[in-house]
Coordinates of N, CA, C and O in Angstrom, one line a residue:
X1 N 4.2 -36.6 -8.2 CA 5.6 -36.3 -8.3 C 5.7 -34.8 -7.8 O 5.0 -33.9 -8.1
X2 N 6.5 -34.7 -7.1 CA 7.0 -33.4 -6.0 C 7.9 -33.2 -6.0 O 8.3 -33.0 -4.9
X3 N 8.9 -33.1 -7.2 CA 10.1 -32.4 -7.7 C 10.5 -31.1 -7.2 O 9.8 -30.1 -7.4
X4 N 11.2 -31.0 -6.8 CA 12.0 -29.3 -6.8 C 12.7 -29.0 -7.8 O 13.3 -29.9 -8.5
X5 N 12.8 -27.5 -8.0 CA 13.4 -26.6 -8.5 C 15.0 -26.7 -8.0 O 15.6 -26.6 -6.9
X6 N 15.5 -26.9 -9.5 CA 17.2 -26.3 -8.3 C 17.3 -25.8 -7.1 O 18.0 -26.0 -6.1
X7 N 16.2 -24.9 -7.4 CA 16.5 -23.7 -6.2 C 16.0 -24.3 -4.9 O 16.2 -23.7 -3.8
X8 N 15.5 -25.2 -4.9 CA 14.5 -25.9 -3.9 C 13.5 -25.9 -3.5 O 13.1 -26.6 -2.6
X9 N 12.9 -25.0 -4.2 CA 11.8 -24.7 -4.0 C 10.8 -25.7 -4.5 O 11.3 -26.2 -5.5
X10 N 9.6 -26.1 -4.1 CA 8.7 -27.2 -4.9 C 7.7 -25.9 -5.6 O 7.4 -24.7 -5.2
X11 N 7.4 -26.8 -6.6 CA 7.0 -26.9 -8.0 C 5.3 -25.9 -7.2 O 5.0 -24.7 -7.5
X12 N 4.6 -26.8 -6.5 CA 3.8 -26.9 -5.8 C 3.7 -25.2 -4.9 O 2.8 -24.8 -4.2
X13 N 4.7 -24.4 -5.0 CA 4.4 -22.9 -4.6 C 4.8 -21.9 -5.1 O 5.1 -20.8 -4.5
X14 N 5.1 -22.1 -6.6 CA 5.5 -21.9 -7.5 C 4.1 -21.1 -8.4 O 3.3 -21.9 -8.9
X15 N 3.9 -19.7 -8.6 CA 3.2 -19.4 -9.5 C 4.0 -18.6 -10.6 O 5.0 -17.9 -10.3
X16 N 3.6 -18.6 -11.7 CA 4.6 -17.8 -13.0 C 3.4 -16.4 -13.5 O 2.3 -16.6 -13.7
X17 N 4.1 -15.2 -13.5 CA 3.1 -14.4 -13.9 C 4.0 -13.6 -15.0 O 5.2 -13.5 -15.0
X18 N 3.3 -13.2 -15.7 CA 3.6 -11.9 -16.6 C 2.8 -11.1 -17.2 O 1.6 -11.5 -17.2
X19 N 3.0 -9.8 -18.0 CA 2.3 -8.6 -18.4 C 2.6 -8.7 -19.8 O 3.8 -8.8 -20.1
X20 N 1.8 -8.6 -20.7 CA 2.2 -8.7 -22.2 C 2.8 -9.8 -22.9 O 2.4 -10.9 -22.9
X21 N 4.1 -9.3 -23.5 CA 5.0 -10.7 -23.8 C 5.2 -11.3 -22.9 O 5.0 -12.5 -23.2
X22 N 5.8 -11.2 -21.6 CA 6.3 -11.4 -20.7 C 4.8 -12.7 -20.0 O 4.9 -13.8 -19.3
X23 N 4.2 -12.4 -20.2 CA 2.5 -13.3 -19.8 C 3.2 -14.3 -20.9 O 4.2 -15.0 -20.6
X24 N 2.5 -14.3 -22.4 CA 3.1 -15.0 -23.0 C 4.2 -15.8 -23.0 O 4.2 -16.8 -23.7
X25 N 5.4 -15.5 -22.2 CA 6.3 -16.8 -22.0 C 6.1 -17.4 -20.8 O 6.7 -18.4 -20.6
X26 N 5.3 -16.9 -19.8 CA 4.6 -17.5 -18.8 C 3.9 -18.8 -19.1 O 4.0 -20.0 -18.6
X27 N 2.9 -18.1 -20.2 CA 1.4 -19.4 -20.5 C 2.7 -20.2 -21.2 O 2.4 -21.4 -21.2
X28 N 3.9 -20.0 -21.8 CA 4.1 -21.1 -22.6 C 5.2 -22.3 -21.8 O 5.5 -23.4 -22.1
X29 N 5.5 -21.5 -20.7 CA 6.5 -22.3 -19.9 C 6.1 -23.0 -19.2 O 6.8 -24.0 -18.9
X30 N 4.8 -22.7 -18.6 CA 3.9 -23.2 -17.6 C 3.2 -24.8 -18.2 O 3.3 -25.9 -17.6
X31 N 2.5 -24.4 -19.4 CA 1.7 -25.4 -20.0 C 2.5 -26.1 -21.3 O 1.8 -27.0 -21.7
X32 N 3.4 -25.9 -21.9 CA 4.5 -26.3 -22.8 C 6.0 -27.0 -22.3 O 6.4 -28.1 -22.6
X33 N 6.7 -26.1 -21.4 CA 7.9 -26.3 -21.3 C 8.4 -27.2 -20.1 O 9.2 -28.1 -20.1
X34 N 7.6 -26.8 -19.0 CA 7.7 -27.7 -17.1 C 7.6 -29.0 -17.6 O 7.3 -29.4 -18.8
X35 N 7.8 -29.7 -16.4 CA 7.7 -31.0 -16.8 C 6.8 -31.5 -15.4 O 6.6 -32.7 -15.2
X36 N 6.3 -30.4 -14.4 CA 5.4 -30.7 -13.8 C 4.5 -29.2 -13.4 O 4.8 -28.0 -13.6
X37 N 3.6 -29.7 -12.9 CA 2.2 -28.5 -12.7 C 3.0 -27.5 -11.4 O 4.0 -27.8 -10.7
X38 N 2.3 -26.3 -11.4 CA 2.9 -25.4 -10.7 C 1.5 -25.1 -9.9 O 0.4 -25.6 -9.9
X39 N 1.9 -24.1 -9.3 CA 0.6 -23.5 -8.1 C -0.3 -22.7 -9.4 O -1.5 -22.7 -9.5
X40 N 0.7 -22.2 -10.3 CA -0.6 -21.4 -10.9 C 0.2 -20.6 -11.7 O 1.4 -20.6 -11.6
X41 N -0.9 -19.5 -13.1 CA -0.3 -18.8 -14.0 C -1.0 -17.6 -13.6 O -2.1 -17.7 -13.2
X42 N -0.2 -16.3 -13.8 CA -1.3 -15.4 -13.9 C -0.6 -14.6 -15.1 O 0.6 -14.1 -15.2
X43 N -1.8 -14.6 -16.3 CA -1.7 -14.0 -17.5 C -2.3 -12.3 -17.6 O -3.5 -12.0 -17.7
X44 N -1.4 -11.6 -17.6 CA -1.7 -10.3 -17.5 C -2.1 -9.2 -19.1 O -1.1 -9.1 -19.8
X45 N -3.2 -8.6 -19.7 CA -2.7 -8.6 -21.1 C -2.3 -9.0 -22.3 O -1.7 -8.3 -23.1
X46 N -2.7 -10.6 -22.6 CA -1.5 -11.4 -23.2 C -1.7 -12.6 -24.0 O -2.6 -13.1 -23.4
X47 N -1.4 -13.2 -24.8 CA -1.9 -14.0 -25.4 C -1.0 -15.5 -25.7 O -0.1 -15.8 -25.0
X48 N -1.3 -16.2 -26.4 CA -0.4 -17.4 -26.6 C 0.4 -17.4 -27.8 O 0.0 -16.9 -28.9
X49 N 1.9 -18.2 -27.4 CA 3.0 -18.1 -28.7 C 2.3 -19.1 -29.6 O 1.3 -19.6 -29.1
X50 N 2.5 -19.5 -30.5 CA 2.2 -20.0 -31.7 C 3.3 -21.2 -31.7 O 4.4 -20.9 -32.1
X51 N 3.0 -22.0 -31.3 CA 3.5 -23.1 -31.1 C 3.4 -24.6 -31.8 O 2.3 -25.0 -32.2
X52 N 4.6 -25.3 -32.0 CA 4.5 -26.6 -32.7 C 4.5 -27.5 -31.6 O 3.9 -28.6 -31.8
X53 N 5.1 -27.1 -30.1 CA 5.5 -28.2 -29.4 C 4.2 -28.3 -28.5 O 3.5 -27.4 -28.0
X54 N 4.1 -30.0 -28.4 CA 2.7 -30.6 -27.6 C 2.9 -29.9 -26.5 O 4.0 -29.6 -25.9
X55 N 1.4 -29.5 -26.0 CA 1.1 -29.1 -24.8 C 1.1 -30.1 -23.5 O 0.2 -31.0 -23.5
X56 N 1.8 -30.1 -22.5 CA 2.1 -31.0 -21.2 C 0.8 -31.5 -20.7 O 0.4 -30.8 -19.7
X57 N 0.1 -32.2 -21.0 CA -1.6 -32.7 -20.4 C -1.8 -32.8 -18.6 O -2.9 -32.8 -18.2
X58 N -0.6 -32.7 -17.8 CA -0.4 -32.9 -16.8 C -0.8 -31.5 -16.5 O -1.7 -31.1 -15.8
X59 N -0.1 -30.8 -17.0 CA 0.4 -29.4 -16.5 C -0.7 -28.5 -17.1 O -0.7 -27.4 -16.6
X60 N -1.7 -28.7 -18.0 CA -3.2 -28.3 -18.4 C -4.0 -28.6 -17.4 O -4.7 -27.7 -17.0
X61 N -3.9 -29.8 -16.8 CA -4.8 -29.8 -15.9 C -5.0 -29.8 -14.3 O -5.9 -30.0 -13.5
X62 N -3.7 -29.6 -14.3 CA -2.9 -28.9 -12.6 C -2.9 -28.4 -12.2 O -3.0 -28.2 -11.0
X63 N -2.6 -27.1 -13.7 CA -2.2 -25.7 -13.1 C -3.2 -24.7 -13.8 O -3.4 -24.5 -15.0
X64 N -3.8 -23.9 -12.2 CA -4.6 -23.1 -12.9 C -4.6 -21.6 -13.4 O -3.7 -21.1 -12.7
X65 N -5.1 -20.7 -14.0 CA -4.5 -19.5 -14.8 C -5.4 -18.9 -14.1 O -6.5 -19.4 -13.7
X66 N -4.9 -17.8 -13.8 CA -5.8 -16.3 -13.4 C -5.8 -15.4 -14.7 O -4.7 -15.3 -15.1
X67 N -6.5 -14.9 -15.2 CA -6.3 -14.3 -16.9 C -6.7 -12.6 -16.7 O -7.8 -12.4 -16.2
X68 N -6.3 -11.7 -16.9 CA -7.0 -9.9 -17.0 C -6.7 -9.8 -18.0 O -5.8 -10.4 -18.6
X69 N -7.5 -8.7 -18.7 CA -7.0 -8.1 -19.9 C -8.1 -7.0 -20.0 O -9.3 -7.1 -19.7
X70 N -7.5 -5.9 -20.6 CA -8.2 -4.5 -20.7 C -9.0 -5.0 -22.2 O -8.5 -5.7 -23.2
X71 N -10.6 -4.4 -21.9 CA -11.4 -4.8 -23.1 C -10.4 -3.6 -24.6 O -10.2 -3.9 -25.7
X72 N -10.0 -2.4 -23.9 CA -9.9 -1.2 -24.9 C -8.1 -1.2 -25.0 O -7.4 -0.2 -25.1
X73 N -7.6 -2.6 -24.8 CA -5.9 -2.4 -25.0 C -5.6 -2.5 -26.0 O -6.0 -3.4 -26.7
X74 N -4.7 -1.1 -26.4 CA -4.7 -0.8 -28.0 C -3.2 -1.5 -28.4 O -2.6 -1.1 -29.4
X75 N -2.7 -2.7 -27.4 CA -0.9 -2.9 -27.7 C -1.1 -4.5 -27.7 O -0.3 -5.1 -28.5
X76 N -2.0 -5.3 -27.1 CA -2.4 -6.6 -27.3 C -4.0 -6.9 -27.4 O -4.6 -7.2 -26.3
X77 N -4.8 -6.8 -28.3 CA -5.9 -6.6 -28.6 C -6.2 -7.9 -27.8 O -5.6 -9.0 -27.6
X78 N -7.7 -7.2 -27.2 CA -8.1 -8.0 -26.6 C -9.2 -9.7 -26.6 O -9.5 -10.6 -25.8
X79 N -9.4 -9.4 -27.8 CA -9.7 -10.7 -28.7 C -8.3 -11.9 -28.8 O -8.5 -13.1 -29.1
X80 N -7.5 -11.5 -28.6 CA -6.3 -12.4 -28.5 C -6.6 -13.1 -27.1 O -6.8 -14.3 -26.9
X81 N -6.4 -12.2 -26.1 CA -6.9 -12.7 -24.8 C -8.0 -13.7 -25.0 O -8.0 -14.8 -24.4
X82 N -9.3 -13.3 -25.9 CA -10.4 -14.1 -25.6 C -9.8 -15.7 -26.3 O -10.0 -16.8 -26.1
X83 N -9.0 -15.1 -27.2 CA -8.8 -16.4 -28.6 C -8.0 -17.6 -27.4 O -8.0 -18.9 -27.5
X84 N -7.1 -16.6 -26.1 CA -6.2 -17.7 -25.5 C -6.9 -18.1 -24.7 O -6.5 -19.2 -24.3
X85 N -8.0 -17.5 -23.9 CA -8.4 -18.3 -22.5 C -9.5 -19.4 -23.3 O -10.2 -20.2 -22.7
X86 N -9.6 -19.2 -24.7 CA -11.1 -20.0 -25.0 C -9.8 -21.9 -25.3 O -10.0 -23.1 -25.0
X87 N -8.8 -21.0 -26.1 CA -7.8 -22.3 -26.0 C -7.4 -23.1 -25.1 O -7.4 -24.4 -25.1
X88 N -7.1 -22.4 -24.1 CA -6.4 -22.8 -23.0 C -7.5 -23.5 -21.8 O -7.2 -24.2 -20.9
X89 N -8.8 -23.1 -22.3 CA -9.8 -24.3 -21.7 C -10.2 -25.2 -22.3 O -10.3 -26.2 -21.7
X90 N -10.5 -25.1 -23.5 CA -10.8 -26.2 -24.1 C -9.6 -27.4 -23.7 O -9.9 -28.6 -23.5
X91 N -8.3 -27.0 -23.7 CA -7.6 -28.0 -23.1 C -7.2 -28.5 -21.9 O -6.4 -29.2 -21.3
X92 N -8.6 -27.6 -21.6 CA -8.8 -28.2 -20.0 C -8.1 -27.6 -18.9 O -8.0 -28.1 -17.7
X93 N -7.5 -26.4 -19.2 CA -7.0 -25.7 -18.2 C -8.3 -24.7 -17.2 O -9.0 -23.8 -17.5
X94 N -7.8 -25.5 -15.9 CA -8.7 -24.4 -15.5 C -8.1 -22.8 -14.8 O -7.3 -22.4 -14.1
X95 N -9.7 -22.3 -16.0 CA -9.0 -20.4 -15.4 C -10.0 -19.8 -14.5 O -10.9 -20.3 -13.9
X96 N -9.8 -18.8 -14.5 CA -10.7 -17.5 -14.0 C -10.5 -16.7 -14.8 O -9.3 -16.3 -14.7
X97 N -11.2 -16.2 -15.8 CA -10.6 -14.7 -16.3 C -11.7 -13.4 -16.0 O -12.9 -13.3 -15.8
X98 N -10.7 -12.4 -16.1 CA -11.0 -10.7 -15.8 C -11.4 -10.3 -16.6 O -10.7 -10.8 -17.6
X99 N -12.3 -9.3 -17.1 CA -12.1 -8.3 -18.4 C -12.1 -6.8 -17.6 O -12.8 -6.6 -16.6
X100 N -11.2 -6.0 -18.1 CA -11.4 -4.2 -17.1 C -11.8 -3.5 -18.1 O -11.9 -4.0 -19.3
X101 N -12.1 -2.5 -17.8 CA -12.8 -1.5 -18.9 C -11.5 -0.7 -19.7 O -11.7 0.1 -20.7
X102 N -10.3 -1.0 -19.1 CA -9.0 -0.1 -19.3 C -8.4 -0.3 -20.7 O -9.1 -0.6 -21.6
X103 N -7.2 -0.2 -20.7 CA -6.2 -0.4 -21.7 C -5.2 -1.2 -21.8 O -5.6 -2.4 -21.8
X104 N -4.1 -1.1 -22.1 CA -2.9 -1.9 -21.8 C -2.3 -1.6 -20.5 O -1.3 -0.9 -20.6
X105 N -2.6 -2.2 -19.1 CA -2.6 -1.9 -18.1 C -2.9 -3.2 -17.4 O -3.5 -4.2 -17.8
X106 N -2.2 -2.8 -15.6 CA -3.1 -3.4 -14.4 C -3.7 -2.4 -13.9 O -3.0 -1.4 -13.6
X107 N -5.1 -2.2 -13.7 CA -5.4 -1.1 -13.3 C -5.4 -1.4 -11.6 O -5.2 -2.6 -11.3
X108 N -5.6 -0.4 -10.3 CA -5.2 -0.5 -9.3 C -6.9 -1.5 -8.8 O -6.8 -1.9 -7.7
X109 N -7.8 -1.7 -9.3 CA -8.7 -2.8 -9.2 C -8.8 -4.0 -9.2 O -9.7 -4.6 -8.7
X110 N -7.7 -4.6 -9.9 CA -7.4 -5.5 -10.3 C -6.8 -6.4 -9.4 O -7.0 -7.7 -9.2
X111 N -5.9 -5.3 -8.8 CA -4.8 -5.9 -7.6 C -5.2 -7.3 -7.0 O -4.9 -8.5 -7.1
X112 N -6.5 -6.4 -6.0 CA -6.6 -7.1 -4.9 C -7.7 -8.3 -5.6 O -7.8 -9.2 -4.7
X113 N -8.4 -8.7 -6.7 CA -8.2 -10.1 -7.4 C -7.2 -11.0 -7.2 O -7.2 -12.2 -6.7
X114 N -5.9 -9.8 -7.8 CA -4.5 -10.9 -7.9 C -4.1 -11.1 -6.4 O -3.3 -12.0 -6.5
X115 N -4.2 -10.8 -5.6 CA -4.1 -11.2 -4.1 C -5.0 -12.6 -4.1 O -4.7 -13.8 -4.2
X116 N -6.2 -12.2 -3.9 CA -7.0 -13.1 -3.2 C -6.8 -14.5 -4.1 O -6.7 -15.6 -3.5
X117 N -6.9 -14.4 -5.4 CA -5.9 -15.9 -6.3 C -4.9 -16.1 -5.6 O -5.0 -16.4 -4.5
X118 N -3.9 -15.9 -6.0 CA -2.8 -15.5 -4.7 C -3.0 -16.7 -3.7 O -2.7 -17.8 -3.9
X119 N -3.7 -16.0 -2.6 CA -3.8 -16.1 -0.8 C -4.3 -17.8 -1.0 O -4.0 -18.8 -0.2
X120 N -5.0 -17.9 -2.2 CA -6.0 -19.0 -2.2 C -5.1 -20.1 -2.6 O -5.5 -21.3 -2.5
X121 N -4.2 -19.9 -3.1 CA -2.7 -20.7 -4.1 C -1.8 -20.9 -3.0 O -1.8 -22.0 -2.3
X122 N -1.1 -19.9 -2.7 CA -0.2 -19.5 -1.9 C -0.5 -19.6 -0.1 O 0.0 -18.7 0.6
X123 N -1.2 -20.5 0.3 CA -1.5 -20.1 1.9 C -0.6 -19.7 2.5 O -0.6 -19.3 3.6

């Protein structure tokens, strides 16, 4: 299925990113809320909402996550990160995740990661 977006756009070059909370409604729209797989998530900092509603099995295993998180971020502890990428595979999502040595941050290292996920999603 190759639905578009209102906007027209397909589903299929579509990645959702966010930083903090903002990650968090990412991972939950992506793998909870769509009703089909997207190019991809990139979770910045961030962890998963606590949720009652079933996770989309299609959309677990479609769409894949790019994950960073500073080991020393003192605003979304970074064990949260580990608690969501360890979740979020076990249900079969496939990730890649980062750890940086930083904070609550993208540090300017990181970038060109998020590029090349990116380039590789996005031709």
């Amino acid at each position: 299925m190759n639905q578009r977006f209102p906007s027209g756009i397909a589903p299929s070059r579509i990645v959702l990113a966010g930083f903090s909370q903002g990650g968090a409604v990412a991972l939950h729209c992506a793998y909870r809320i769509l009703q089909q797989p997207l190019a991809g998530v990139i979770g910045l900092s961030t962890y998963l909402l606590n949720s009652g509603e079933p996770a989309n099995a299609t959309n677990l295993a479609q769409t894949p996550l790019l994950y960073l998180h500073g080991q020393r971020d003192d605003v979304v502890p970074f064990r949260l990160g580990q608690h969501a990428c360890a979740a979020l595979s076990e249900l079969g999502v496939s990730l890649t995740a980062y750890q940086h040595a930083g904070y609550h941050e993208v540090p300017a290292s990181c970038l060109e990661l998020i590029q090349t996920w990116l380039s590789e999603r996005l031709p």
